[in-house]
Coordinates of C-alpha atoms in Angstrom, one line a residue:
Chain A
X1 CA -143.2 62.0 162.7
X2 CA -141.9 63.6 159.3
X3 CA -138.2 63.8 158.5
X4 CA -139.1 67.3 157.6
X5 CA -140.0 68.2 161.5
X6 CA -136.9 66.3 162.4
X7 CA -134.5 68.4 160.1
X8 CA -136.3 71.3 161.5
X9 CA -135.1 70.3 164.7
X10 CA -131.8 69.6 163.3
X11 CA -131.3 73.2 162.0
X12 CA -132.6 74.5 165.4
X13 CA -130.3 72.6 167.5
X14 CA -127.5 73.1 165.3
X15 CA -127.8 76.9 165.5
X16 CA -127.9 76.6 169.4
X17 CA -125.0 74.8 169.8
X18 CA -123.0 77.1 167.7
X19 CA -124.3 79.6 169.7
X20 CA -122.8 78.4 172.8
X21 CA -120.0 77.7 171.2
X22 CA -119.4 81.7 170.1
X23 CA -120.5 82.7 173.6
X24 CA -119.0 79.7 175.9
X25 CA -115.4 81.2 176.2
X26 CA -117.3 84.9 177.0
X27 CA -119.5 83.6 179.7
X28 CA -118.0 80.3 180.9
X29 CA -116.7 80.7 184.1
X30 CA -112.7 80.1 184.2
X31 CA -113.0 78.4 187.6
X32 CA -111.6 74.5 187.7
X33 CA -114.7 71.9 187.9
X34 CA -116.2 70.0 190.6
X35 CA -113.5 66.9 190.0
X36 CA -110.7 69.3 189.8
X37 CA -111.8 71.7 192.8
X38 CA -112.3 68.6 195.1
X39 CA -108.8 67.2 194.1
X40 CA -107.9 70.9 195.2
X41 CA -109.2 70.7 198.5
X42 CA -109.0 66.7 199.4
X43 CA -105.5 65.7 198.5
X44 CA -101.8 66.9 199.5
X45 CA -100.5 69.1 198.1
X46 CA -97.1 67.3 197.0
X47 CA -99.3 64.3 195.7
X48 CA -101.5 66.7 193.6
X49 CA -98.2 68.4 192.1
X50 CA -97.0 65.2 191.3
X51 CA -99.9 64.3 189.3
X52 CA -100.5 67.8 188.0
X53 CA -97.0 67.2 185.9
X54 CA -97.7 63.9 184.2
X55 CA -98.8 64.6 180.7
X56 CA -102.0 63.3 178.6
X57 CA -101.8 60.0 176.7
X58 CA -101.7 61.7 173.6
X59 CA -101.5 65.2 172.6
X60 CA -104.9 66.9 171.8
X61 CA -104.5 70.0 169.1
X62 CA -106.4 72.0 170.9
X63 CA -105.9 71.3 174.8
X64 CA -108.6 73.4 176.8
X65 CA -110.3 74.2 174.0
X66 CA -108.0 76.8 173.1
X67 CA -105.8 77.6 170.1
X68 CA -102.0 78.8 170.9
X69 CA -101.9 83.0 170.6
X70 CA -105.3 83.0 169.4
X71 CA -107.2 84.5 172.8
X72 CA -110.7 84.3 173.1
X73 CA -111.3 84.0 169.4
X74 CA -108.8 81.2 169.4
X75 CA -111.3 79.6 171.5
X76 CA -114.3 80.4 169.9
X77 CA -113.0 78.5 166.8
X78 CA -111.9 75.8 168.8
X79 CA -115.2 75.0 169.8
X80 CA -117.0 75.3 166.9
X81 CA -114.1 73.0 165.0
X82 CA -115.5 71.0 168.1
X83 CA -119.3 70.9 167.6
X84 CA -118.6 70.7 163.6
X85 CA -116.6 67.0 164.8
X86 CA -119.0 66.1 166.6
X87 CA -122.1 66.5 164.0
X88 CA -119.8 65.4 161.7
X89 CA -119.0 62.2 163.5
X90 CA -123.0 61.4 164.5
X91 CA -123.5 62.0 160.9
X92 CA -121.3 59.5 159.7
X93 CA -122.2 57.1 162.7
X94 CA -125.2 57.1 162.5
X95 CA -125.0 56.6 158.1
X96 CA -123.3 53.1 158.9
X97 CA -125.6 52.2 162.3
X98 CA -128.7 52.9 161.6
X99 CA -131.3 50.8 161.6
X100 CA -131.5 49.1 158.0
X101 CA -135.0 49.5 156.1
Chain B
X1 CA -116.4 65.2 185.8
X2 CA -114.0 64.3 182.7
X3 CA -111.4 62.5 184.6
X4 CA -107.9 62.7 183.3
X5 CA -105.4 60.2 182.6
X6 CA -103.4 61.0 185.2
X7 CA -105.8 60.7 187.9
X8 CA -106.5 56.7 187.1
X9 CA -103.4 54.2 187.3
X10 CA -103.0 51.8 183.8
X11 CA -104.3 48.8 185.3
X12 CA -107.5 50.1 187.1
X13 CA -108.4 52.7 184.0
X14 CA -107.9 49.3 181.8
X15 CA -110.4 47.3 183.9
X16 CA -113.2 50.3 183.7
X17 CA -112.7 50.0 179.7
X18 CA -113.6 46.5 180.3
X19 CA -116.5 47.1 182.1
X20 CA -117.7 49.8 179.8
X21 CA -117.2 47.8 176.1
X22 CA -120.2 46.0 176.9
X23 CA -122.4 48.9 177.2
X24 CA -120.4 50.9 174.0
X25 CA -121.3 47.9 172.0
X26 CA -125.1 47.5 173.4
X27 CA -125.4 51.4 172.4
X28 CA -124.6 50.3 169.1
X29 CA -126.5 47.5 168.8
X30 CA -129.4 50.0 170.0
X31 CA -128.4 52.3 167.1
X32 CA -129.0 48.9 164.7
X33 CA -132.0 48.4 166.0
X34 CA -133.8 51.2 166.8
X35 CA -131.5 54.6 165.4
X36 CA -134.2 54.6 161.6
X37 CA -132.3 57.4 159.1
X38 CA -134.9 59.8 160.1
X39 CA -133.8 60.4 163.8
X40 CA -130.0 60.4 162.7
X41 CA -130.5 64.7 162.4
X42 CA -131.8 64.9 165.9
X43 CA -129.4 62.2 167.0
X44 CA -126.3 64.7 165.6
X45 CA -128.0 67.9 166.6
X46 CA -128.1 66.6 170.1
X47 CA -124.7 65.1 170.1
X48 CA -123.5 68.8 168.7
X49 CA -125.2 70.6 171.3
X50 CA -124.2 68.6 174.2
X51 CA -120.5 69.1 173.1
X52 CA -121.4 72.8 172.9
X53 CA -122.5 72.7 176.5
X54 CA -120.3 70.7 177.8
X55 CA -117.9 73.7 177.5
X56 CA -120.1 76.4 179.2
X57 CA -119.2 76.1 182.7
X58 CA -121.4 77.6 184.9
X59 CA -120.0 78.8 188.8
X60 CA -121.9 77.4 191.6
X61 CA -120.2 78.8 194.3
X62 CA -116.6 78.0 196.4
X63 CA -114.8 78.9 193.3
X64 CA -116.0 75.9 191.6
X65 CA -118.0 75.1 188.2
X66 CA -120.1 72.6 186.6
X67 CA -121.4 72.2 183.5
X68 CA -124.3 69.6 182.1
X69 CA -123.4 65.9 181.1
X70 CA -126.4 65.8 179.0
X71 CA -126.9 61.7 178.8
X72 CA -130.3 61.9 180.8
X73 CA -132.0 64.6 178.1
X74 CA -130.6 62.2 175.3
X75 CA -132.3 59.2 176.4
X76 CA -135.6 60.5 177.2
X77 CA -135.6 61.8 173.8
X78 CA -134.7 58.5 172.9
X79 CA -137.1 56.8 175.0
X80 CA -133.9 54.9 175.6
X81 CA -130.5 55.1 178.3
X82 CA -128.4 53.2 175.0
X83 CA -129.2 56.7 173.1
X84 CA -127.1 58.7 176.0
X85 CA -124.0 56.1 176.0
X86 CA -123.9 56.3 172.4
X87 CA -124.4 60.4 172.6
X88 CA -121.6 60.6 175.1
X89 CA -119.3 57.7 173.6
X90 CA -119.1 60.5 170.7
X91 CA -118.9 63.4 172.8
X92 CA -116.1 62.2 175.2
X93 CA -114.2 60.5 172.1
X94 CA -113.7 64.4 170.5
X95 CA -113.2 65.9 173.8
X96 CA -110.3 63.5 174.8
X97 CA -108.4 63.4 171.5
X98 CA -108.9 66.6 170.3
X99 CA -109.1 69.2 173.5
X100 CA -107.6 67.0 176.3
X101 CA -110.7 67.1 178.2
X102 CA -110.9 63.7 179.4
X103 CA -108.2 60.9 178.7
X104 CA -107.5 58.4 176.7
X105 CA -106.9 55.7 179.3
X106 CA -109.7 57.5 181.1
X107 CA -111.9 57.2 178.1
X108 CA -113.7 54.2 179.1
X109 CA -114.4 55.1 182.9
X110 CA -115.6 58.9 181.9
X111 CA -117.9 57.1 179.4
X112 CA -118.9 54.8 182.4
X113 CA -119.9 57.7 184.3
X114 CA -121.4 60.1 182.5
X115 CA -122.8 57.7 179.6
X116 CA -124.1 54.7 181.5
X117 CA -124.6 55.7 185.6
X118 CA -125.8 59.0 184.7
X119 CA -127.6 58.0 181.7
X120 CA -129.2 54.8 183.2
X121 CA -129.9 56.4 186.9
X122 CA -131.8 59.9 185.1
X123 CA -133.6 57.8 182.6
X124 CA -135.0 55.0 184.6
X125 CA -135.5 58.0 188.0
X126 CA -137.6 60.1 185.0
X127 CA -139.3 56.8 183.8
X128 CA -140.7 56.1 187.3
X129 CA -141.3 60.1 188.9
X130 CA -143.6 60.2 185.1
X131 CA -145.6 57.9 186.1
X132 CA -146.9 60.0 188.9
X133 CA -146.0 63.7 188.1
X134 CA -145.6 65.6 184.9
X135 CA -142.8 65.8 182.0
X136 CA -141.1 68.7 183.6
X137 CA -140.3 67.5 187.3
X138 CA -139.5 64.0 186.1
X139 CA -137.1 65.5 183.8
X140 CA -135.2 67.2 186.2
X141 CA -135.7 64.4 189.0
X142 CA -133.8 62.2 186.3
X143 CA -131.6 64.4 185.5
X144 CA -130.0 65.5 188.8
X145 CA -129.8 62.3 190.6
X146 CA -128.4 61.0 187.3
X147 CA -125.5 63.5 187.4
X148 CA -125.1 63.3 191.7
X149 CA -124.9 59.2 191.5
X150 CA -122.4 59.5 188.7
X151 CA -120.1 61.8 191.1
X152 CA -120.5 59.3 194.1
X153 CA -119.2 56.7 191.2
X154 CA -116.5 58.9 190.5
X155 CA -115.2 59.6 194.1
X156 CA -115.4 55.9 194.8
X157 CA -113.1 55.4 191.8
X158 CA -110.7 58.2 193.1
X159 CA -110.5 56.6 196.2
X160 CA -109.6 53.4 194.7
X161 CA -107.6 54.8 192.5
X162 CA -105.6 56.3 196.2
X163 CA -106.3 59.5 194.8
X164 CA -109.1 60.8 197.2
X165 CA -109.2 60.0 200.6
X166 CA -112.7 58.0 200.8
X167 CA -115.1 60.3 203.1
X168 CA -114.3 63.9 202.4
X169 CA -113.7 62.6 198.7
X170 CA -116.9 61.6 199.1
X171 CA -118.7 65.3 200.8
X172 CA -116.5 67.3 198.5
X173 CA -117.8 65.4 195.4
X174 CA -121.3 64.8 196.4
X175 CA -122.0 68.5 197.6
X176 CA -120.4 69.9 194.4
X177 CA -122.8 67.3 192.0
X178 CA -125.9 68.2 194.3
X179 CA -125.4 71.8 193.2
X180 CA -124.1 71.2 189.4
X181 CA -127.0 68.9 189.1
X182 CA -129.6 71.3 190.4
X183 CA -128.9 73.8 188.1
X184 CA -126.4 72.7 185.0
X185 CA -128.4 69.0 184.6
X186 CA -131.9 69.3 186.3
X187 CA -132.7 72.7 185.5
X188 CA -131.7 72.2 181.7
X189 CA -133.0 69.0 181.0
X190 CA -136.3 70.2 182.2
X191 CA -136.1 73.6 180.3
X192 CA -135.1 71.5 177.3
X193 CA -137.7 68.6 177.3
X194 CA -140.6 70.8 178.1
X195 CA -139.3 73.1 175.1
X196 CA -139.4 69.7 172.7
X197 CA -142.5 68.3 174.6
X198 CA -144.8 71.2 173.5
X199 CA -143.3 72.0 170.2
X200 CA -142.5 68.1 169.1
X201 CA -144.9 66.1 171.6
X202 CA -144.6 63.2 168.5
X203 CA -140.7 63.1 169.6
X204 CA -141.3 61.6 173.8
X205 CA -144.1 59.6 172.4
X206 CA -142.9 56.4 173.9
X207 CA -139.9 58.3 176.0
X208 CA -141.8 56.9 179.2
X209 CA -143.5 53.5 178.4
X210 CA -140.2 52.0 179.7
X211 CA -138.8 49.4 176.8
X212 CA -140.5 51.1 173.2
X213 CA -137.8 48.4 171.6
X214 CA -139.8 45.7 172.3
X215 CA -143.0 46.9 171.5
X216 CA -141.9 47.8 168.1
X217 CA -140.3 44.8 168.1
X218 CA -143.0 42.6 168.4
X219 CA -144.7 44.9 165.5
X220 CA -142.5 43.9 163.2
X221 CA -142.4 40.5 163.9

């Protein structure tokens, strides 16, 4: 293994996942998840109401991956500020965890 | 899967935190050990695309989605189910504070589920089918009973949690994650390893021979 092959891999994945991210908000289907489509169908509906208005711990800029009056491109950027976090994070994670030589 | 904070009560989210420090801090204690500088880029690129997928939902039918978890393809990378906590520990903590997907009280079950049941259950289920079939089928073996026993999990804790009633909880749940893990996890993390295992064969090297840690281990020493 060379670190050459492994940044190779690095710009490969990299450049997939900011391709989903562009095409994710085109071709993801708007339909709620398996959690949130059994909740649908297995609980009351006064109980699920109920739960539906209690707010999020904290509030998330972005909330569905979406930016205010942006549309789709509003969520295209969100996304990508998303994947950028993330590789951003590993990056720095992985800078003060790894394994000392 | 990501559970929201509103679906768990304080006390019982609190107690699946508990549960799932001790297998944040192992994945980072696997990172000490075993994450050298020059697996960090396919460590991020993983971590960046997993996030990336985690938003293309994908319809499987009865107006429902799914989308992949991803901890099973991080750990046979890995050649360890501490790489897909770790990978997902990341992952979830971006999608909960900055897109509400998730929670922040739910933080630590959703990492439960979809970093240590799924990751564990698809590594060890591809570590065992590989001993007897070929990279591909083990990968997706792994992979979807990975993501269907971390849905069970999940329905169980919405039942505790007197959210879902226990059985239909239960069907609804498991017949949804049978589907989503077909395609979204099996299918993907078969495409995805057999993709790496021709073109970076050196990378799954020791992704099978159960425990590589020790072995290398043992080298040092």
């Amino acid at each position: 293994m060379s670190s050459k092959s492994n940044m190779k891999f690095f710009y490969v994945g990299i450049a997939i996942a900011f391709l989903l991210a562009v095409l994710a908000p085109f071709l993801a289907s708007p339909d709620p998840d398996g959690l949130e489509s059994a909740a649908g169908g297995v609980v009351e509906e006064s109980k699920m109401s109920q739960i539906e208005e209690m707010e999020p711990v904290v509030d998330s800029p972005m909330p569905d991956y979406s930016i205010e009056g942006l549309g789709k491109s509003g969520e295209v950027l969100a996304i990508t500020v998303g994947t950028l976090a993330v590789l951003a994070i590993s990056f720095g994670f992985g800078k003060v965890f790894k394994k000392k030589a | 899967m990501h559970i929201p904070d509103s679906f768990i009560p304080l006390t019982q989210a609190i107690v699946y935190w508990v549960i799932a420090l001790p297998f944040i801090i192992m994945s980072m204690k696997w990172a000490k050990n075993e994450l050298d500088e020059m697996k960090v880029p396919v460590l991020a690129a993983l971590a960046a695309g997993i996030f990336a997928i985690q938003a293309m939902n994908i319809p499987i039918g009865m107006g429902t989605t799914g989308h992949m978890v991803g901890a099973t393809l991080v750990a046979i990378v890995f050649g360890s189910p501490w790489a897909g906590v770790l990978v997902l520990t990341l992952v979830l903590l971006v999608q909960g504070f900055g897109f509400a997907d998730g929670g922040i009280t739910t933080f630590g079950v959703n990492i439960l589920n979809m970093g240590v049941i799924s990751g564990f259950v698809g590594y060890y289920t591809y570590v065992t089918l590989r001993k007897s079939t070929g990279t591909s089928i083990a990968a997706f073996g792994g992979a979807w009973l990975g993501l269907f026993t971390s849905a069970i999990a999940c329905a169980i804790q919405m039942w505790i949690a007197g959210i879902f009633p226990l059985v239909p909880g239960l069907i609804t749940m498991g017949t949804y994650h049978l589907i989503i893990g077909f395609i979204g996890e099996g299918l993907i993390t078969a495409f995805v390893i057999t993709a790496i295992a021709k073109s970076r064969p050196d990378l799954l090297e020791d992704s099978f021979t159960a425990r590589p840690e020790k072995s290398k281990k043992e080298i040092h020493a």
